[in-house]
Coordinates of C-alpha atoms and ligand atoms in Angstrom, one line a residue:
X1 CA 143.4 -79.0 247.2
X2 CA 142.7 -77.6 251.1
X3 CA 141.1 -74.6 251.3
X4 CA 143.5 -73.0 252.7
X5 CA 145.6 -73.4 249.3
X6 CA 142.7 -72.4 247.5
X7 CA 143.1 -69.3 249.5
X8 CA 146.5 -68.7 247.9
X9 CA 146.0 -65.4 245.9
X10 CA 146.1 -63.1 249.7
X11 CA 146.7 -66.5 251.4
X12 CA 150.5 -65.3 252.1
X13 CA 150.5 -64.2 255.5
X14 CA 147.6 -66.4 257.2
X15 CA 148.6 -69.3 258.5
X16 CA 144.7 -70.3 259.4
X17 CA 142.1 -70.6 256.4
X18 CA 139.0 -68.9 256.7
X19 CA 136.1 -70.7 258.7
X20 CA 133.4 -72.1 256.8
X21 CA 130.8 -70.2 258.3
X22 CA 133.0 -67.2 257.2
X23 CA 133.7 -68.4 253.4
X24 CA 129.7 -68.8 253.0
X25 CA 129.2 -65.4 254.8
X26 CA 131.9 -63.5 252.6
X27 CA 131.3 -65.2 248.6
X28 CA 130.1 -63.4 246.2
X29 CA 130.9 -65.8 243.6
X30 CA 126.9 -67.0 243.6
X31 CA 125.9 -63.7 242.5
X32 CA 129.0 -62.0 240.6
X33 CA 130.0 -64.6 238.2
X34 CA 127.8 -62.8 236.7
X35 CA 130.6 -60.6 235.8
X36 CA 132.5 -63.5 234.2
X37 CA 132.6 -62.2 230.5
X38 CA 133.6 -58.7 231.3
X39 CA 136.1 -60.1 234.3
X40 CA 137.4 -61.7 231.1
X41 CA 137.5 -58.8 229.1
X42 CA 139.2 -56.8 231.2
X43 CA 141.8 -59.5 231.7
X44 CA 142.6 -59.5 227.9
X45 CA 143.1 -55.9 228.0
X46 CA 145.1 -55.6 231.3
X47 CA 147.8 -58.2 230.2
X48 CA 147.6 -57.1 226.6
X49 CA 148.7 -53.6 228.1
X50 CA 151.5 -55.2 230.4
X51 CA 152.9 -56.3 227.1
X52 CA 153.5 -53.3 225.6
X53 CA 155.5 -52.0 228.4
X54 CA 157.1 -54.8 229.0
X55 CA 156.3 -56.1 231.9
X56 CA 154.9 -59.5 230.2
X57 CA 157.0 -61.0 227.1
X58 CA 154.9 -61.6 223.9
X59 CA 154.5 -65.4 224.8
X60 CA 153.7 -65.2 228.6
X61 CA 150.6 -63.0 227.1
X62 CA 149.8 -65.1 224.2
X63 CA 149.9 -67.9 226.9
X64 CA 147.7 -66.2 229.3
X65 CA 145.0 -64.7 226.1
X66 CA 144.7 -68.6 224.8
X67 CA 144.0 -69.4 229.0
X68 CA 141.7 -66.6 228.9
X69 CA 139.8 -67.8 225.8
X70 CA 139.2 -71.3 227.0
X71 CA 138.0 -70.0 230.5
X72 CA 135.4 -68.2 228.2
X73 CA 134.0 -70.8 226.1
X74 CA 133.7 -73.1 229.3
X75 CA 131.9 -69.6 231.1
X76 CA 129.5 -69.5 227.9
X77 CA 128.5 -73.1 228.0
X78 CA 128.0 -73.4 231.7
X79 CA 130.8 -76.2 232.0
X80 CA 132.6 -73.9 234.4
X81 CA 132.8 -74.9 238.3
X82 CA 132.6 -72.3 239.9
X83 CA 134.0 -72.2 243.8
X84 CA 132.5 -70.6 246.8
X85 CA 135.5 -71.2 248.8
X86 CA 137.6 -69.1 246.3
X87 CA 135.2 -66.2 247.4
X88 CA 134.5 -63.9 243.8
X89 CA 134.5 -64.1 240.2
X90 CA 138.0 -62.5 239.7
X91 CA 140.1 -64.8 242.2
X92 CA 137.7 -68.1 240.5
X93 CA 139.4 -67.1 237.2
X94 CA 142.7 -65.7 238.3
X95 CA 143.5 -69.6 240.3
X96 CA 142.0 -72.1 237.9
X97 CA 143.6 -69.7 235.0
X98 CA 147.2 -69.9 236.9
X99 CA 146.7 -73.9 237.7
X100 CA 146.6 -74.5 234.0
X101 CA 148.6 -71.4 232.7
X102 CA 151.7 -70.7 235.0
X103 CA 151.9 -67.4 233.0
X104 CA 148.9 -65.9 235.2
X105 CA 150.9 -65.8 237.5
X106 CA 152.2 -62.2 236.8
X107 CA 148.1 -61.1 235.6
X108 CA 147.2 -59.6 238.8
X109 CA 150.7 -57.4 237.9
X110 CA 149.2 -53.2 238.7
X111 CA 146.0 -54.4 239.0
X112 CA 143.8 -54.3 243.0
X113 CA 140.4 -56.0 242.7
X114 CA 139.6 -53.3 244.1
X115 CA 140.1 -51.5 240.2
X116 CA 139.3 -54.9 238.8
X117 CA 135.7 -55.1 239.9
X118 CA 134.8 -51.1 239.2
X119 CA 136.0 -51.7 236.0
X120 CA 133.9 -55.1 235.6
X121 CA 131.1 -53.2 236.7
X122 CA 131.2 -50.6 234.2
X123 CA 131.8 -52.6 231.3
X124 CA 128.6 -54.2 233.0
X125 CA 126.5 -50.8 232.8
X126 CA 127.4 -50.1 229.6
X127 CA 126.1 -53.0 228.3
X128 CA 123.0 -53.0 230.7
X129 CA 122.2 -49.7 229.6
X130 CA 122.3 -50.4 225.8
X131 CA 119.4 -53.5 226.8
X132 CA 117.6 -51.1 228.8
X133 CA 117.5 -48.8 225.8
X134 CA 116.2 -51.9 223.0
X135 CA 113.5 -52.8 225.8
X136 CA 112.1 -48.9 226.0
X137 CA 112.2 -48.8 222.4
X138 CA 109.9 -51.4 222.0
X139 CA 107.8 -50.4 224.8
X140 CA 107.7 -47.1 222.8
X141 CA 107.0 -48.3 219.4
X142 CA 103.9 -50.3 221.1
X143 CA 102.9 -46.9 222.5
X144 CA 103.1 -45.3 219.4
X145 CA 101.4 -48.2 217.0
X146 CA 98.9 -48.0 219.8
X147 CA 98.6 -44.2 220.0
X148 CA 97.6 -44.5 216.0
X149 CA 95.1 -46.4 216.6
X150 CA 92.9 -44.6 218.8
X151 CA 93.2 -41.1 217.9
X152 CA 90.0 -40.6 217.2
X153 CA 88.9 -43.2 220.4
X154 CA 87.6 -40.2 223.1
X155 CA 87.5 -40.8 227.1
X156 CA 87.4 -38.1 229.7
X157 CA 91.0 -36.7 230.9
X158 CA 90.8 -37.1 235.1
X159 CA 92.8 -35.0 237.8
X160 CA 91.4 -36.3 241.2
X161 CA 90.8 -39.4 239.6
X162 CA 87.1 -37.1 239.1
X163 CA 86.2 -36.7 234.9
X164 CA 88.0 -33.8 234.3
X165 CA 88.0 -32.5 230.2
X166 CA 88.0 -35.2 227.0
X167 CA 91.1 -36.4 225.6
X168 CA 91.8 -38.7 222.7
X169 CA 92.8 -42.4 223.8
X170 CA 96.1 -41.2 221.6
X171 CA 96.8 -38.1 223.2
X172 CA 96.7 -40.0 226.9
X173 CA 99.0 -42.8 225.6
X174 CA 101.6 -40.4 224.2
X175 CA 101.9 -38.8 228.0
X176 CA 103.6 -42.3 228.5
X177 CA 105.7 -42.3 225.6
X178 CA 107.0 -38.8 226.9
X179 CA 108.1 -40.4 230.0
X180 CA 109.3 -43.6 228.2
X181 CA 111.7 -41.1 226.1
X182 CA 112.7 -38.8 229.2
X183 CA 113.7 -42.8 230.3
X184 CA 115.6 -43.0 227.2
X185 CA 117.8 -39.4 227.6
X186 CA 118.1 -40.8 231.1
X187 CA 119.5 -44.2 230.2
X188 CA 122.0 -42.8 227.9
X189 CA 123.2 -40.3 230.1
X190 CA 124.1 -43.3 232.6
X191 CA 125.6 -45.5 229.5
X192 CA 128.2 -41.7 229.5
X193 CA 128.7 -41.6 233.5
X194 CA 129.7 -44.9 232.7
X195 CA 132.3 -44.8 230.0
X196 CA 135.4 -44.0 232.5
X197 CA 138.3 -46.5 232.6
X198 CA 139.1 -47.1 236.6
X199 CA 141.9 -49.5 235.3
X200 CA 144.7 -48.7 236.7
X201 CA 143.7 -46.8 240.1
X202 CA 144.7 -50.0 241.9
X203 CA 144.0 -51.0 245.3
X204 CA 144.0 -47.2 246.6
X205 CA 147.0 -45.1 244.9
X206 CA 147.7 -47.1 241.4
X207 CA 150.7 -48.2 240.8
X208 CA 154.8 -47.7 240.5
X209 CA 154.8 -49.9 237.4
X210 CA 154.9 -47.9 234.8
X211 CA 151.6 -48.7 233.3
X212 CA 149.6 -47.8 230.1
X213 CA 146.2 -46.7 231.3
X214 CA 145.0 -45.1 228.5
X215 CA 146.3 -48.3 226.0
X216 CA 143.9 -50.5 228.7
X217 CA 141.2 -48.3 228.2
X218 CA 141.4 -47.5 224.6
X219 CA 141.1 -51.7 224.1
X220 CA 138.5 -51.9 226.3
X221 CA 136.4 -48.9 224.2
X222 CA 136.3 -46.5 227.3
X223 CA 136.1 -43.8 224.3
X224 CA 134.2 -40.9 224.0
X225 CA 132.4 -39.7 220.9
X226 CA 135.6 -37.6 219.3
X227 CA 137.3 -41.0 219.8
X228 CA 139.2 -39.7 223.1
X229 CA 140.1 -42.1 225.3
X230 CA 138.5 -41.7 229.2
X231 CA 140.2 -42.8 232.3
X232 CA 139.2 -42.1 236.2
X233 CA 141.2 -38.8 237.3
X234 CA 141.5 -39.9 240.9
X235 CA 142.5 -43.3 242.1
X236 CA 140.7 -43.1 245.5
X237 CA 138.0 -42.2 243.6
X238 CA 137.7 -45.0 241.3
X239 CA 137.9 -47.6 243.0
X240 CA 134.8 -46.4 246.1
X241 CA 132.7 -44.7 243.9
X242 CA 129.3 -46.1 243.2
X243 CA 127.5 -43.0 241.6
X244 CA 126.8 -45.2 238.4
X245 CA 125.1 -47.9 240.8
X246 CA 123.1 -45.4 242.4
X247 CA 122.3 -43.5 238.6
X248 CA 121.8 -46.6 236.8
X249 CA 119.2 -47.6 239.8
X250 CA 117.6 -44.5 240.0
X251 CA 117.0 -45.0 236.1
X252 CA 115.3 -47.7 236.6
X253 CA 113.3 -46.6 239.4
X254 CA 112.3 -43.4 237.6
X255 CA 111.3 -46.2 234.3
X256 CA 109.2 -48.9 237.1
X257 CA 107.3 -45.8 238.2
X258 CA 106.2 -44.6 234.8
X259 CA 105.7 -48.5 234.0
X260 CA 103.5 -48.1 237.3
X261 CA 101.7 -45.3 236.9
X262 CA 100.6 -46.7 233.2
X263 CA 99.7 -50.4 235.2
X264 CA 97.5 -48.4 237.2
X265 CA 95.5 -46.4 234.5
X266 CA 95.2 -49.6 232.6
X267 CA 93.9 -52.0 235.9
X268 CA 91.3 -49.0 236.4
X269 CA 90.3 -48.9 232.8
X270 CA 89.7 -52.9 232.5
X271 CA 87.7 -52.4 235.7
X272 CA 84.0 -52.9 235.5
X273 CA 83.6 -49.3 237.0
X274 CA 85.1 -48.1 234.1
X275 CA 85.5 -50.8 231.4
X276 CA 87.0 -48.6 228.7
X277 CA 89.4 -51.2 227.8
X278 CA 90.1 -55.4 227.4
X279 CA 93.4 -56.2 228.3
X280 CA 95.1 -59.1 226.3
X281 CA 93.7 -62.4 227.6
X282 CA 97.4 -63.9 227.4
X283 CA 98.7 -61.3 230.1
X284 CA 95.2 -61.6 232.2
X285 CA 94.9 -64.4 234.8
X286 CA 91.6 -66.3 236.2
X287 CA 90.8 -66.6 239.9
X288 CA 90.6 -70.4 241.5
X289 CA 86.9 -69.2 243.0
X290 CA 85.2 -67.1 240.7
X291 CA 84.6 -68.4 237.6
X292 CA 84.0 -65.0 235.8
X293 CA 87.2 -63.0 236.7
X294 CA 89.8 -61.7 234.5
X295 CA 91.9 -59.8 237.0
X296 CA 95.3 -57.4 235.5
X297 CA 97.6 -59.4 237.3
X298 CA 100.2 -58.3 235.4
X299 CA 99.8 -55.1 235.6
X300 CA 99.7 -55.2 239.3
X301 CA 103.0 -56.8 239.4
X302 CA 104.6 -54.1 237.0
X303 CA 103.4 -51.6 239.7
X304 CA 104.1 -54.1 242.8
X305 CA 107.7 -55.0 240.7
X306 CA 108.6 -51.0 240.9
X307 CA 108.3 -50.5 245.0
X308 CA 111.2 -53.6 244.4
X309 CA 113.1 -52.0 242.2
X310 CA 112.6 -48.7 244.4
X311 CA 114.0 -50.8 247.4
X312 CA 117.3 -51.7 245.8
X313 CA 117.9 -48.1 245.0
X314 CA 117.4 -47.2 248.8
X315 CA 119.7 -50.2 249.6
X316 CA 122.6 -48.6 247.8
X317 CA 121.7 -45.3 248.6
X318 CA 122.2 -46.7 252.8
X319 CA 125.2 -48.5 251.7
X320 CA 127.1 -46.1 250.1
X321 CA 126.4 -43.4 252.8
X322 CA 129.2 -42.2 255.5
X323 CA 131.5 -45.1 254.0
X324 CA 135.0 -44.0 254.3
X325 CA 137.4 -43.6 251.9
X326 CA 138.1 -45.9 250.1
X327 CA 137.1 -49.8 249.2
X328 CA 135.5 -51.3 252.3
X329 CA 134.1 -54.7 252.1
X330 CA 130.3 -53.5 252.1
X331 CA 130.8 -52.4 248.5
X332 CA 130.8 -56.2 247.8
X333 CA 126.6 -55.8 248.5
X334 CA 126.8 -53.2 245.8
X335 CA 126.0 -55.7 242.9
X336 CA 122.7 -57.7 243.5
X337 CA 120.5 -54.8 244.0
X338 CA 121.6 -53.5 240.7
X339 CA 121.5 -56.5 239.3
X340 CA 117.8 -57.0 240.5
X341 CA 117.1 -53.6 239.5
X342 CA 118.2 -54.7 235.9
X343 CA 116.1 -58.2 235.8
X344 CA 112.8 -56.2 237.6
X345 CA 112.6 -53.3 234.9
X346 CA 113.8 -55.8 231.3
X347 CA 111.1 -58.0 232.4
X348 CA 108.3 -55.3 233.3
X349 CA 109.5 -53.6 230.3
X350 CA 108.6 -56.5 228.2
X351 CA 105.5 -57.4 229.5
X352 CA 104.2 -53.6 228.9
X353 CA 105.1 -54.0 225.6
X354 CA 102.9 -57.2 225.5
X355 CA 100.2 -55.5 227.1
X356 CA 100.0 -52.6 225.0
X357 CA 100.2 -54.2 221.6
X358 CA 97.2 -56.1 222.6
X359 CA 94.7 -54.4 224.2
X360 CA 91.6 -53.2 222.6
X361 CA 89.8 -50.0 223.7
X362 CA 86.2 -50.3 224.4
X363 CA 84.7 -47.9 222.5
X364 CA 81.5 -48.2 223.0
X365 CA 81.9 -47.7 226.7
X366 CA 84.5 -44.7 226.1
X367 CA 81.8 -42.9 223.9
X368 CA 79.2 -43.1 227.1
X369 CA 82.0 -42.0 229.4
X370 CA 82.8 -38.7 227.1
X371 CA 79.3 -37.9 226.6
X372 CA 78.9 -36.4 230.0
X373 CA 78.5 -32.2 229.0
X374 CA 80.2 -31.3 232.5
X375 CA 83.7 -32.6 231.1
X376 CA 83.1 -29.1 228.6
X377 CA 82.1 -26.5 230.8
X378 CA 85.5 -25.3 230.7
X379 CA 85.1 -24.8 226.8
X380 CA 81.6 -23.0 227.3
X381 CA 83.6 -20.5 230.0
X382 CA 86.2 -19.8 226.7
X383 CA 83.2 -18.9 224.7
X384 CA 82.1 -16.4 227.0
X385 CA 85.5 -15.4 226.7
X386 CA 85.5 -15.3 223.1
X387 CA 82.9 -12.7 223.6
X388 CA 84.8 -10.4 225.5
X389 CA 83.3 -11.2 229.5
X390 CA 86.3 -11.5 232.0
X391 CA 87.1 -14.9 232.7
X392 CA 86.4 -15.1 236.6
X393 CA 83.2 -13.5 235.5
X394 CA 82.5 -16.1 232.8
X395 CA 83.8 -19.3 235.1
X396 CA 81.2 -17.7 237.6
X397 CA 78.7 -17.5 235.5
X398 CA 79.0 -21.3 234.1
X399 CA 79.2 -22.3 237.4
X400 CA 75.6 -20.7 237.8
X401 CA 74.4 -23.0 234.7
X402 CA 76.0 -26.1 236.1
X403 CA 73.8 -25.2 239.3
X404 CA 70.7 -24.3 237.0
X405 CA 70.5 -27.8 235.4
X406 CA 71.3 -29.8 238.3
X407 CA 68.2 -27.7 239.8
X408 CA 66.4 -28.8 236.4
X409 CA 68.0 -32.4 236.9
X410 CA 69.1 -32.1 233.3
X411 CA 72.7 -32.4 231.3
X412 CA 74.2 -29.2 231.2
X413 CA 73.8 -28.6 227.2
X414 CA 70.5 -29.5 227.2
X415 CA 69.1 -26.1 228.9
X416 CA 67.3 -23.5 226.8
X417 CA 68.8 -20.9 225.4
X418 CA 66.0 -18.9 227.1
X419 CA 67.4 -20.0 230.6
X420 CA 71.0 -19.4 229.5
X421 CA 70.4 -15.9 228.8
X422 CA 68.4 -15.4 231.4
X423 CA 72.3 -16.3 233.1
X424 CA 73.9 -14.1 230.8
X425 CA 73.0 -12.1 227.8
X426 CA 76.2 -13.2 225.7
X427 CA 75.0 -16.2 224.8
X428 CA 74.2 -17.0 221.5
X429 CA 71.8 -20.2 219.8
X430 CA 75.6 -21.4 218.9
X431 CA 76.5 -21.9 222.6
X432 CA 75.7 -25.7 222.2
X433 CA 78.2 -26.1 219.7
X434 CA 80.8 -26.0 222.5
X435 CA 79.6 -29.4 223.6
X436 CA 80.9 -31.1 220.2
X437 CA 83.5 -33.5 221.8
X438 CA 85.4 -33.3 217.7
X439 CA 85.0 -30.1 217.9
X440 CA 86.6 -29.6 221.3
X441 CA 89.4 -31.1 220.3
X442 CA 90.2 -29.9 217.1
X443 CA 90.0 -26.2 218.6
X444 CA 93.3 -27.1 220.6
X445 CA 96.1 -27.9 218.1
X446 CA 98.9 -25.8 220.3
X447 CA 101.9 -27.7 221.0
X448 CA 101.2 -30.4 223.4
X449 CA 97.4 -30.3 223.1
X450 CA 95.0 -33.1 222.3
X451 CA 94.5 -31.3 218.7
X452 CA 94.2 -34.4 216.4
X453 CA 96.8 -32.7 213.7
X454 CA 99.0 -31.8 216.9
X455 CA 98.7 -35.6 218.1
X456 CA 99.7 -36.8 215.0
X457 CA 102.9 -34.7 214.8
X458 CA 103.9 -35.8 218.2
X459 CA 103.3 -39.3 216.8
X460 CA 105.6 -38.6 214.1
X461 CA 108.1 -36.9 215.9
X462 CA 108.9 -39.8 218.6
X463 CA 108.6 -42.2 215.9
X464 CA 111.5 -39.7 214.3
X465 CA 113.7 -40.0 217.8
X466 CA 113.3 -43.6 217.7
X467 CA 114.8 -43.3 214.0
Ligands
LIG1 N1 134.3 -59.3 245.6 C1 134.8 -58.0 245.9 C2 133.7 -56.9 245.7 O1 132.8 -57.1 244.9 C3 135.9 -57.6 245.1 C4 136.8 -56.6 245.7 C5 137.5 -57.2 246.8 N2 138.5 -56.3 247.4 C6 138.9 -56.4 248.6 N3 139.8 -55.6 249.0 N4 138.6 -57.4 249.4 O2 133.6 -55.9 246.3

């Protein structure tokens, strides 16, 4: 067949094929059969729909729905050629489906690709979402198993990246799994965004046939949760809106930069500078040069992976601005970032997971870190407190010990109680119980403290949400 035949499904009024150069330029075909299944899909539900109102008799339907289902099992098992010069996924399956079923010819009845393809992508995001949401999970469960285990493992808390106040190993951990469930609620709320039907809409202003769009979304479970069925409400709309590219993206942006954040606590911790933990040797690689390395490659590509994943947001973000109403042919660069985005966060997503199950704190090294007095200074200020001085007052005051035992060159609990009063005549001989690091803790059970009991509810509770 000439290309120019293979051209036939807008072929009508050109009496020139497409150049070469402009057939390789304009596919899409190499990255949106991707789409296949739910190109498919939507098919079945489109021509199923024509049925009912009559615009396709029972057998030209049955004879396009047995097409349909042979197209998919050759999809599935790879056996399908697929065709540059026949430009996407939906005009690959609407001309091989109409070579061998005649039928097909009156598919593409009501429909644009210009619906066809916002409704692919859809189905798409649903589905993408619901993976996003297993991957998370089991990033959170690793979290949470890990979190269990080192609740009573102690390291200092930093702001400034300087040792700030003590913290149970748990209670830093579970900061992630807060963000990792924010991801979830986020995740979801794209998964609803998604769940309009654009069927329908079109190339621009739907149709004069008189269609069943509510009949093609009900099949294709654009449903809410009452069970009511959710189509577009503007046809220009529907088919130039990206909003779901841009949410699902920014989703995943928001999830590589917790993923990020947590890469970058974890390459500082396996650091010799700090050393609080040993990364799994199976996500650790060796350097060609120095025999003795066991560098957090992984980690630095989860937090190299998410300034990717950060890129393809701002590619759709550029796109999608000052566009006018309503397809234009840049959309058609709508789908690999997305689909990149996807790929980038699943697989930094599972190799988190990896990482976290099996890493070992060092406790030994996290017990020297803690032990530094400074890191409860603030708790000696609440003492003071405790007895009644005003705060400012009291944080002055400790800052005057601090200076005392630097001028001593001595750790800050180790001055007399002698030179402490001679600071302040509130102290008491039990003013060196404030440097108990068990004890510190277990003063702050508030919600969202590093209280041990309080840690173990939050434990419980996320484990509840992940049901
Ligand atoms: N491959 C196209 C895309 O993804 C499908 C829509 C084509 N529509 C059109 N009017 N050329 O954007």
């Amino acid at each position: 067949m000439s290309k120019s035949s293979k051209q036939a499904t807008w072929g009508g009024r050109f009496s020139k094929g497409p150049a070469e150069l402009m057939l390789r330029f304009s596919e899409s075909v190499s990255f949106d059969q991707r789409l296949a299944l739910f190109d498919l899909q939507c098919s079945e539900a489109h021509s199923a729909m024509l049925e009912e109102v009559g615009i396709l008799s029972t057998s030209e339907k049955e004879a396009i729905h047995a097409g349909l289902a042979t197209l998919r099992s050759e999809i599935e098992s790879g056996e399908f050629a697929w065709d540059m010069s026949l430009e996407d996924v939906h005009m690959n399956i609407e001309q091989v489906l109409t070579e061998r079923v005649p039928e097909a010819a009156k598919l593409h009845t009501a429909r644009s690709r210009n619906d066809q393809v916002a409704t692919d992508m859809r189905l798409f995001f649903k589905a993408a979402c619901t993976e996003l949401q297993s991957a998370l999970e089991a990033v959170l469960t690793a979290l949470l198993d890990q979190a269990e285990k080192t609740q009573q493992i102690y390291i200092p808390g930093y702001t400034h990246l300087q040792r700030a106040q003590p913290v149970s190993v748990a209670h830093h951990l579970l900061a992630y799994a807060e963000m990792i469930s924010r991801d979830l609620t986020r995740v979801a709320a794209v998964q609803d965004q998604a769940n309009w039907c654009p069927l329908g809409s079109g190339a621009i202003a739907g149709t004069t046939l008189p269609i069943d769009r509510e009949s093609s979304a009900q099949k294709l479970g654009f449903v809410d949760q009452d069970g009511n069925v959710r189509v577009t409400q503007n046809s220009m709309d529907a088919v130039s809106d990206r909003d779901v590219h841009l949410d699902f993206t920014y989703a995943c942006s928001v999830i590589g930069i917790h993923l990020s954040r947590l890469a970058e606590d974890l390459i500082l911790w396996c650091s010799s500078e700090f050393g609080f933990v040993d990364l799994p040797q199976n996500f650790c690689t060796g350097s060609s040069l120095m025999p003795q390395k066991k560098n957090p490659d992984a980690m630095e590509l989860v937090r190299g992976k998410s300034g990717r994943v950060v890129g393809d947001l701002q590619t759709l973000l550029t796109m999608v601005k000052g566009l006018p109403l309503t397809y234009n042919r840049d959309l058609q660069e709508d789908k690999p970032p997305v689909f990149d985005a996807l790929e980038q966060s699943l697989i930094s997503l599972q190799v988190v997971e990896g990482v976290v199950s099996g890493m070992e704190m060092i406790q030994d090294k996290c017990a020297e870190a803690v032990a530094d007095p400074a890191l409860l200074a603030t708790d000696v200020v609440d003492y003071l407190v405790q007895k009644g001085v005003p705060f400012r007052n009291a944080h002055h005051i400790i800052g005057a010990l601090v200076a005392l035992a630097e001028e001593k060159s001595m750790p800050l609990n180790e001055l007399s109680l002698q030179d402490v009063q001679g600071v302040d005549e509130h102290f008491e001989a039990d003013w060196v119980d404030c440097f108990d690091v068990v004890k510190a803790l277990e003063s702050r059970e508030k919600i969202g403290m590093p209280g041990p009991n309080e840690v173990k509810s939050q434990i419980a509770r996320l484990r509840r949400k992940l049901g």
